[in-house]
N, CA, C and O atoms as a printed pandas DataFrame, in Angstrom:
     atom_number atom_name residue_name chain_id  residue_number  x_coord  y_coord  z_coord
0              1         N          UNK        A               1   -5.600   -8.263    0.579
1              2        CA          UNK        A               1   -5.761   -7.811    1.667
2              3         C          UNK        A               1   -6.817   -8.912    2.617
3              4         O          UNK        A               1   -7.995   -9.131    2.332
4              5         N          UNK        A               2   -6.168   -9.441    3.638
5              6        CA          UNK        A               2   -6.651  -10.541    4.158
6              7         C          UNK        A               2   -7.198  -10.177    5.727
7              8         O          UNK        A               2   -7.866  -10.929    6.437
8              9         N          UNK        A               3   -6.811   -9.062    6.004
9             10        CA          UNK        A               3   -7.836   -8.637    7.413
10            11         C          UNK        A               3   -8.839   -8.700    7.463
11            12         O          UNK        A               3   -9.404   -7.926    6.691
12            13         N          UNK        A               4   -9.635   -9.466    8.209
13            14        CA          UNK        A               4  -11.107   -9.721    8.616
14            15         C          UNK        A               4  -11.766   -8.466    8.876
15            16         O          UNK        A               4  -12.985   -8.400    8.713
16            17         N          UNK        A               5  -11.083   -7.420    9.279
17            18        CA          UNK        A               5  -11.266   -6.183    9.979
18            19         C          UNK        A               5  -11.934   -4.914    8.325
19            20         O          UNK        A               5  -12.651   -3.944    8.079
20            21         N          UNK        A               6  -11.055   -5.868    7.717
21            22        CA          UNK        A               6  -11.491   -4.767    6.599
22            23         C          UNK        A               6  -12.924   -5.343    5.759
23            24         O          UNK        A               6  -13.321   -4.802    4.727
24            25         N          UNK        A               7  -13.657   -6.613    6.442
25            26        CA          UNK        A               7  -14.947   -6.799    6.134
26            27         C          UNK        A               7  -15.924   -5.752    6.709
27            28         O          UNK        A               7  -17.015   -5.618    6.154
28            29         N          UNK        A               8  -15.700   -5.223    7.466
29            30        CA          UNK        A               8  -16.837   -4.419    8.611
30            31         C          UNK        A               8  -17.269   -3.393    7.688
31            32         O          UNK        A               8  -16.528   -2.632    7.066
32            33         N          UNK        A               9  -18.417   -3.434    7.655
33            34        CA          UNK        A               9  -19.838   -2.768    6.981
34            35         C          UNK        A               9  -20.098   -1.157    7.783
35            36         O          UNK        A               9  -20.932   -1.010    8.677
36            37         N          UNK        A              10  -19.625   -0.559    7.504
37            38        CA          UNK        A              10  -20.556    1.002    7.963
38            39         C          UNK        A              10  -20.956    1.811    6.816
39            40         O          UNK        A              10  -20.374    1.725    5.735
40            41         N          UNK        A              11  -21.874    2.542    7.018
41            42        CA          UNK        A              11  -23.057    3.244    6.218
42            43         C          UNK        A              11  -22.863    2.122    5.070
43            44         O          UNK        A              11  -22.489    2.335    3.917
44            45         N          UNK        A              12  -23.074    1.347    5.431
45            46        CA          UNK        A              12  -23.309    0.105    3.801
46            47         C          UNK        A              12  -22.104   -0.314    2.975
47            48         O          UNK        A              12  -22.080   -1.301    2.240
48            49         N          UNK        A              13  -21.111    0.535    3.173
49            50        CA          UNK        A              13  -19.908    0.331    2.440
50            51         C          UNK        A              13  -18.727   -0.118    3.623
51            52         O          UNK        A              13  -18.418    0.427    4.683
52            53         N          UNK        A              14  -18.202   -1.396    2.928
53            54        CA          UNK        A              14  -16.806   -2.132    3.604
54            55         C          UNK        A              14  -15.621   -1.530    3.191
55            56         O          UNK        A              14  -15.300   -1.186    2.054
56            57         N          UNK        A              15  -14.893   -1.423    4.428
57            58        CA          UNK        A              15  -13.806   -0.956    5.024
58            59         C          UNK        A              15  -13.107   -0.974    3.737
59            60         O          UNK        A              15  -12.998    0.137    3.219
60            61         N          UNK        A              16  -12.457   -2.256    2.901
61            62        CA          UNK        A              16  -11.523   -2.566    1.776
62            63         C          UNK        A              16  -12.035   -1.658    0.670
63            64         O          UNK        A              16  -11.342   -1.332   -0.294
64            65         N          UNK        A              17  -13.591   -1.175    0.911
65            66        CA          UNK        A              17  -14.320   -0.660   -0.544
66            67         C          UNK        A              17  -13.501    1.041   -0.670
67            68         O          UNK        A              17  -12.967    1.653   -1.595
68            69         N          UNK        A              18  -13.743    1.313    0.683
69            70        CA          UNK        A              18  -13.349    2.470    0.978
70            71         C          UNK        A              18  -11.780    2.784    1.130
71            72         O          UNK        A              18  -11.345    3.925    1.285
72            73         N          UNK        A              19  -10.880    1.474    1.059
73            74        CA          UNK        A              19   -9.408    1.553    1.016
74            75         C          UNK        A              19   -9.227    1.919   -0.604
75            76         O          UNK        A              19   -9.024    3.063   -1.009
76            77         N          UNK        A              20   -9.306    1.079   -1.210
77            78        CA          UNK        A              20   -9.971    0.870   -2.602
78            79         C          UNK        A              20  -10.179    2.064   -3.267
79            80         O          UNK        A              20   -9.461    2.303   -4.237
80            81         N          UNK        A              21  -11.207    3.031   -2.860
81            82        CA          UNK        A              21  -11.296    4.202   -3.452
82            83         C          UNK        A              21  -10.768    5.357   -3.156
83            84         O          UNK        A              21  -10.967    6.469   -3.645
84            85         N          UNK        A              22   -9.756    4.841   -1.923
85            86        CA          UNK        A              22   -9.158    6.398   -1.333
86            87         C          UNK        A              22   -8.785    7.101   -2.453
87            88         O          UNK        A              22   -9.306    8.213   -2.365
88            89         N          UNK        A              23   -8.057    6.993   -3.597
89            90        CA          UNK        A              23   -6.918    7.784   -4.057
90            91         C          UNK        A              23   -8.147    8.391   -4.792
91            92         O          UNK        A              23   -8.209    9.593   -4.531
92            93         N          UNK        A              24   -9.020    8.036   -5.516
93            94        CA          UNK        A              24   -9.573    8.521   -6.685
94            95         C          UNK        A              24  -10.811    8.975   -6.030
95            96         O          UNK        A              24  -11.678    9.278   -6.850
96            97         N          UNK        A              25  -11.279    9.164   -4.337
97            98        CA          UNK        A              25  -11.837   10.166   -3.651
98            99         C          UNK        A              25  -10.833   11.362   -3.822
99           100         O          UNK        A              25  -11.115   12.358   -4.488
100          101         N          UNK        A              26   -9.704   11.196   -3.202
101          102        CA          UNK        A              26   -8.886   12.226   -2.985
102          103         C          UNK        A              26   -9.118   13.380   -4.253
103          104         O          UNK        A              26   -9.664   14.478   -4.137
104          105         N          UNK        A              27   -8.343   12.583   -5.875
105          106        CA          UNK        A              27   -8.259   13.058   -6.580
106          107         C          UNK        A              27   -9.568   13.544   -7.165
107          108         O          UNK        A              27   -9.282   14.108   -8.221
108          109         N          UNK        A              28  -11.030   13.584   -6.934
109          110        CA          UNK        A              28  -11.648   14.027   -7.052
110          111         C          UNK        A              28  -12.774   12.890   -8.453
111          112         O          UNK        A              28  -13.712   12.951   -9.248
112          113         N          UNK        A              29  -12.082   12.298   -8.068
113          114        CA          UNK        A              29  -12.433   11.073   -9.811
114          115         C          UNK        A              29  -14.204   10.498   -9.402
115          116         O          UNK        A              29  -15.065   10.249  -10.246
116          117         N          UNK        A              30  -14.344   10.416   -8.093
117          118        CA          UNK        A              30  -15.778    9.460   -8.239
118          119         C          UNK        A              30  -16.827   10.783   -8.396
119          120         O          UNK        A              30  -16.586   11.990   -8.343
120          121         N          UNK        A              31  -17.929   10.140   -8.583
121          122        CA          UNK        A              31  -19.334   10.701   -8.325
122          123         C          UNK        A              31  -19.916   10.789   -7.339
123          124         O          UNK        A              31  -19.837    9.847   -6.551
124          125         N          UNK        A              32  -20.786   12.043   -6.975
125          126        CA          UNK        A              32  -21.203   12.676   -5.576
126          127         C          UNK        A              32  -21.669   11.621   -4.834
127          128         O          UNK        A              32  -21.506   11.437   -3.628
128          129         N          UNK        A              33  -22.354   10.830   -5.754
129          130        CA          UNK        A              33  -23.122    9.632   -5.036
130          131         C          UNK        A              33  -21.950    8.441   -3.798
131          132         O          UNK        A              33  -21.961    8.053   -2.630
132          133         N          UNK        A              34  -21.204    8.318   -4.888
133          134        CA          UNK        A              34  -19.945    7.978   -3.914
134          135         C          UNK        A              34  -19.499    8.650   -3.075
135          136         O          UNK        A              34  -19.758    8.444   -1.890
136          137         N          UNK        A              35  -18.811    9.507   -3.438
137          138        CA          UNK        A              35  -18.442   10.657   -2.203
138          139         C          UNK        A              35  -19.276   10.415   -1.163
139          140         O          UNK        A              35  -18.785    9.577   -0.407
140          141         N          UNK        A              36  -20.462   10.853   -0.777
141          142        CA          UNK        A              36  -21.457   10.610   -0.347
142          143         C          UNK        A              36  -21.546    9.346    0.746
143          144         O          UNK        A              36  -22.008    9.424    1.885
144          145         N          UNK        A              37  -21.047    8.296    0.172
145          146        CA          UNK        A              37  -21.224    7.018    0.665
146          147         C          UNK        A              37  -19.743    6.665    1.116
147          148         O          UNK        A              37  -19.660    5.812    1.999
148          149         N          UNK        A              38  -18.751    7.121    0.704
149          150        CA          UNK        A              38  -17.565    7.085    1.417
150          151         C          UNK        A              38  -17.184    8.620    2.818
151          152         O          UNK        A              38  -16.211    8.566    3.570
152          153         N          UNK        A              39  -17.562    9.054    2.819
153          154        CA          UNK        A              39  -18.224    9.764    3.776
154          155         C          UNK        A              39  -18.956    9.466    4.638
155          156         O          UNK        A              39  -18.528    9.560    5.788
156          157         N          UNK        A              40  -19.915    9.137    4.480
157          158        CA          UNK        A              40  -20.737    8.343    5.540
158          159         C          UNK        A              40  -19.670    7.432    6.362
159          160         O          UNK        A              40  -19.401    7.537    7.559
160          161         N          UNK        A              41  -19.154    6.553    5.466
161          162        CA          UNK        A              41  -18.734    5.094    6.003
162          163         C          UNK        A              41  -17.442    5.946    6.827
163          164         O          UNK        A              41  -17.635    5.697    8.017
164          165         N          UNK        A              42  -16.166    6.875    6.702
165          166        CA          UNK        A              42  -15.524    7.465    7.076
166          167         C          UNK        A              42  -16.177    8.454    8.684
167          168         O          UNK        A              42  -15.585    8.519    9.762
168          169         N          UNK        A              43  -17.292    8.990    8.391
169          170        CA          UNK        A              43  -17.739    9.502    9.615
170          171         C          UNK        A              43  -17.977    8.568   10.931
171          172         O          UNK        A              43  -17.772    8.912   12.095
172          173         N          UNK        A              44  -18.440    7.350   10.490
173          174        CA          UNK        A              44  -18.627    6.361   11.406
174          175         C          UNK        A              44  -17.347    5.339   11.621
175          176         O          UNK        A              44  -17.032    4.949   12.745
176          177         N          UNK        A              45  -16.809    5.038   10.702
177          178        CA          UNK        A              45  -15.133    4.413   11.168
178          179         C          UNK        A              45  -13.858    4.689   11.712
179          180         O          UNK        A              45  -12.870    4.896   11.007
180          181         N          UNK        A              46  -13.852    4.697   13.027
181          182        CA          UNK        A              46  -12.659    4.981   13.056
182          183         C          UNK        A              46  -11.332    5.013   12.348
183          184         O          UNK        A              46  -10.531    5.906   12.071
184          185         N          UNK        A              47  -11.397    3.595   12.140
185          186        CA          UNK        A              47  -10.096    2.892   11.648
186          187         C          UNK        A              47   -9.704    3.387    9.983
187          188         O          UNK        A              47   -8.537    3.490    9.604
188          189         N          UNK        A              48  -10.803    3.641    9.166
189          190        CA          UNK        A              48  -10.671    4.064    8.060
190          191         C          UNK        A              48  -11.000    5.801    8.073
191          192         O          UNK        A              48  -10.855    6.404    7.009
192          193         N          UNK        A              49  -11.249    6.229    8.771
193          194        CA          UNK        A              49  -10.645    7.989    9.075
194          195         C          UNK        A              49   -9.465    8.022    9.165
195          196         O          UNK        A              49   -8.883    8.572    8.231
196          197         N          UNK        A              50   -8.640    7.471   10.281
197          198        CA          UNK        A              50   -7.807    7.659   10.635
198          199         C          UNK        A              50   -6.677    7.383    9.937
199          200         O          UNK        A              50   -5.645    8.050   10.003
200          201         N          UNK        A              51   -6.912    6.019    8.996
201          202        CA          UNK        A              51   -6.171    5.700    7.482
202          203         C          UNK        A              51   -6.035    6.896    6.561
203          204         O          UNK        A              51   -5.106    7.680    6.369
204          205         N          UNK        A              52   -7.513    6.769    5.944
205          206        CA          UNK        A              52   -7.514    7.401    4.895
206          207         C          UNK        A              52   -7.350    9.313    5.266
207          208         O          UNK        A              52   -7.714    9.989    4.304
208          209         N          UNK        A              53   -6.974    9.952    6.219
209          210        CA          UNK        A              53   -6.328   11.185    6.990
210          211         C          UNK        A              53   -4.605   10.887    6.823
211          212         O          UNK        A              53   -3.899   11.739    6.285
212          213         N          UNK        A              54   -3.999    9.527    7.368
213          214        CA          UNK        A              54   -2.853    9.927    6.861
214          215         C          UNK        A              54   -2.812    9.947    5.294
215          216         O          UNK        A              54   -2.206   10.817    4.669
216          217         N          UNK        A              55   -3.468    8.975    4.739
217          218        CA          UNK        A              55   -3.597    8.874    3.181
218          219         C          UNK        A              55   -3.666   10.252    2.415
219          220         O          UNK        A              55   -2.980   10.518    1.428
220          221         N          UNK        A              56   -4.803   11.288    3.142
221          222        CA          UNK        A              56   -4.831   12.473    2.230
222          223         C          UNK        A              56   -3.488   13.387    2.341
223          224         O          UNK        A              56   -3.062   14.116    1.446
224          225         N          UNK        A              57   -2.907   13.193    3.633
225          226        CA          UNK        A              57   -1.650   14.418    3.905
226          227         C          UNK        A              57   -0.267   13.735    3.122
227          228         O          UNK        A              57    0.688   14.407    2.731
228          229         N          UNK        A              58   -0.410   12.062    2.976
229          230        CA          UNK        A              58    0.966   11.638    2.464
230          231         C          UNK        A              58    0.833   11.985    1.134
231          232         O          UNK        A              58    1.842   12.304    0.506
232          233         N          UNK        A              59   -0.744   11.967    0.367
233          234        CA          UNK        A              59   -0.798   12.033   -1.061
234          235         C          UNK        A              59   -0.632   14.108   -0.998
235          236         O          UNK        A              59   -0.339   14.537   -2.114
236          237         N          UNK        A              60   -0.733   14.865   -0.268
237          238        CA          UNK        A              60   -0.789   16.069   -0.643
238          239         C          UNK        A              60    0.723   16.467   -0.449
239          240         O          UNK        A              60    1.442   17.136   -1.190
240          241         N          UNK        A              61    0.974   15.923    0.643
241          242        CA          UNK        A              61    2.719   16.147    0.824
242          243         C          UNK        A              61    3.508   15.670   -0.574
243          244         O          UNK        A              61    4.461   16.316   -1.012
244          245         N          UNK        A              62    3.020   14.521   -1.189
245          246        CA          UNK        A              62    3.871   14.276   -2.415
246          247         C          UNK        A              62    3.338   15.306   -3.687
247          248         O          UNK        A              62    3.991   15.680   -4.661
248          249         N          UNK        A              63    1.848   15.642   -3.308
249          250        CA          UNK        A              63    1.904   16.191   -5.254
250          251         C          UNK        A              63    2.330   17.700   -4.703
251          252         O          UNK        A              63    2.283   18.419   -5.701
252          253         N          UNK        A              64    2.762   18.569   -3.448
253          254        CA          UNK        A              64    3.336   19.842   -3.436
254          255         C          UNK        A              64    5.000   19.199   -3.433
255          256         O          UNK        A              64    5.567   20.276   -3.621
256          257         N          UNK        A              65    5.672   18.598   -3.383
257          258        CA          UNK        A              65    6.699   18.267   -3.360
258          259         C          UNK        A              65    7.170   18.067   -4.373
259          260         O          UNK        A              65    8.398   17.987   -4.326
260          261         N          UNK        A              66    6.460   17.867   -5.910
261          262        CA          UNK        A              66    6.549   16.931   -6.810
262          263         C          UNK        A              66    6.326   18.332   -7.871
263          264         O          UNK        A              66    6.712   18.197   -9.032
264          265         N          UNK        A              67    5.739   19.583   -7.477
265          266        CA          UNK        A              67    5.363   20.685   -8.065
266          267         C          UNK        A              67    7.011   21.416   -8.640
267          268         O          UNK        A              67    8.018   21.610   -7.959
268          269         N          UNK        A              68    6.825   21.644   -9.841
269          270        CA          UNK        A              68    7.679   22.466  -10.503
270          271         C          UNK        A              68    7.418   24.262   -9.318
271          272         O          UNK        A              68    6.376   24.870   -9.070
272          273         N          UNK        A              69    8.825   24.546   -8.899
273          274        CA          UNK        A              69    9.140   25.887   -8.378
274          275         C          UNK        A              69    8.404   26.830   -9.515
275          276         O          UNK        A              69    8.565   26.649  -10.722
276          277         N          UNK        A              70    7.542   27.900   -8.928
277          278        CA          UNK        A              70    7.629   28.614  -10.113
278          279         C          UNK        A              70    8.693   29.902  -10.197
279          280         O          UNK        A              70    8.764   30.484   -9.115
280          281         N          UNK        A              71    9.351   30.349  -11.016
281          282        CA          UNK        A              71   10.454   30.975  -11.448
282          283         C          UNK        A              71   10.547   32.494  -10.872
283          284         O          UNK        A              71    9.639   33.276  -11.154
284          285         N          UNK        A              72   11.478   32.853  -10.185
285          286        CA          UNK        A              72   11.437   34.001   -9.619
286          287         C          UNK        A              72   11.547   35.261  -10.710
287          288         O          UNK        A              72   11.984   35.006  -11.833
288          289         N          UNK        A              73   11.264   36.224  -10.470
289          290        CA          UNK        A              73   11.545   37.453  -11.364
290          291         C          UNK        A              73   13.011   37.713  -12.225
291          292         O          UNK        A              73   13.201   38.278  -13.302
292          293         N          UNK        A              74   13.773   37.183  -11.461
293          294        CA          UNK        A              74   15.146   36.992  -11.891
294          295         C          UNK        A              74   15.226   36.233  -12.658
295          296         O          UNK        A              74   16.246   36.480  -13.302
296          297         N          UNK        A              75   14.713   35.328  -13.052
297          298        CA          UNK        A              75   14.709   34.456  -13.891
298          299         C          UNK        A              75   14.055   34.194  -15.471
299          300         O          UNK        A              75   14.356   33.562  -16.484
300          301         N          UNK        A              76   12.842   35.208  -14.941
301          302        CA          UNK        A              76   11.704   35.606  -16.214
302          303         C          UNK        A              76   12.761   36.956  -16.587
303          304         O          UNK        A              76   12.614   37.354  -17.742
304          305         N          UNK        A              77   13.137   37.228  -16.290
305          306        CA          UNK        A              77   13.725   38.825  -16.868
306          307         C          UNK        A              77   14.719   38.351  -17.832
307          308         O          UNK        A              77   14.674   38.701  -19.012
308          309         N          UNK        A              78   15.709   37.485  -17.320
309          310        CA          UNK        A              78   16.924   36.704  -17.832
310          311         C          UNK        A              78   16.234   36.231  -19.481
311          312         O          UNK        A              78   16.484   36.880  -20.496
312          313         N          UNK        A              79   15.424   35.097  -19.462
313          314        CA          UNK        A              79   14.778   34.907  -20.063
314          315         C          UNK        A              79   14.468   35.139  -21.342
315          316         O          UNK        A              79   14.684   34.605  -22.431
316          317         N          UNK        A              80   13.687   36.439  -20.766
317          318        CA          UNK        A              80   12.924   37.564  -21.733
318          319         C          UNK        A              80   14.233   38.448  -22.599
319          320         O          UNK        A              80   14.042   38.857  -23.744
320          321         N          UNK        A              81   15.587   38.667  -21.851
321          322        CA          UNK        A              81   16.308   39.325  -22.459
322          323         C          UNK        A              81   17.130   38.634  -23.375
323          324         O          UNK        A              81   17.741   39.167  -24.302
324          325         N          UNK        A              82   17.127   37.436  -23.091
325          326        CA          UNK        A              82   17.697   36.040  -24.454
326          327         C          UNK        A              82   17.261   35.864  -25.116
327          328         O          UNK        A              82   17.863   35.199  -25.959
328          329         N          UNK        A              83   15.269   36.400  -25.544
329          330        CA          UNK        A              83   14.918   35.757  -26.521
330          331         C          UNK        A              83   14.768   37.258  -27.150
331          332         O          UNK        A              83   14.722   37.546  -28.346
332          333         N          UNK        A              84   14.717   37.965  -26.245
333          334        CA          UNK        A              84   14.861   39.511  -27.298
334          335         C          UNK        A              84   16.591   39.956  -27.741
335          336         O          UNK        A              84   17.131   41.003  -28.097
336          337         N          UNK        A              85   16.937   38.918  -27.559
337          338        CA          UNK        A              85   18.403   38.847  -27.992
338          339         C          UNK        A              85   19.706   39.468  -28.275
339          340         O          UNK        A              85   20.652   38.776  -28.650
């Protein structure tokens, strides 16, 4: 990334660091201390807050779209009947 705006520091964290950690942040893979740093940055940086919100919504939509639907009761009953034999 060559955008000079990504070198902006808010709450001790550069925008490019926030962007690099967004996926891990959304996935709950960061330490509590790092989450606090990112949240402080996001609270003070409109640019990252807007972009981060977009990323969170996109990842949520993708994840919900990738989930296997729960089988309905008719499917479960049909499988059980087949297994019984």
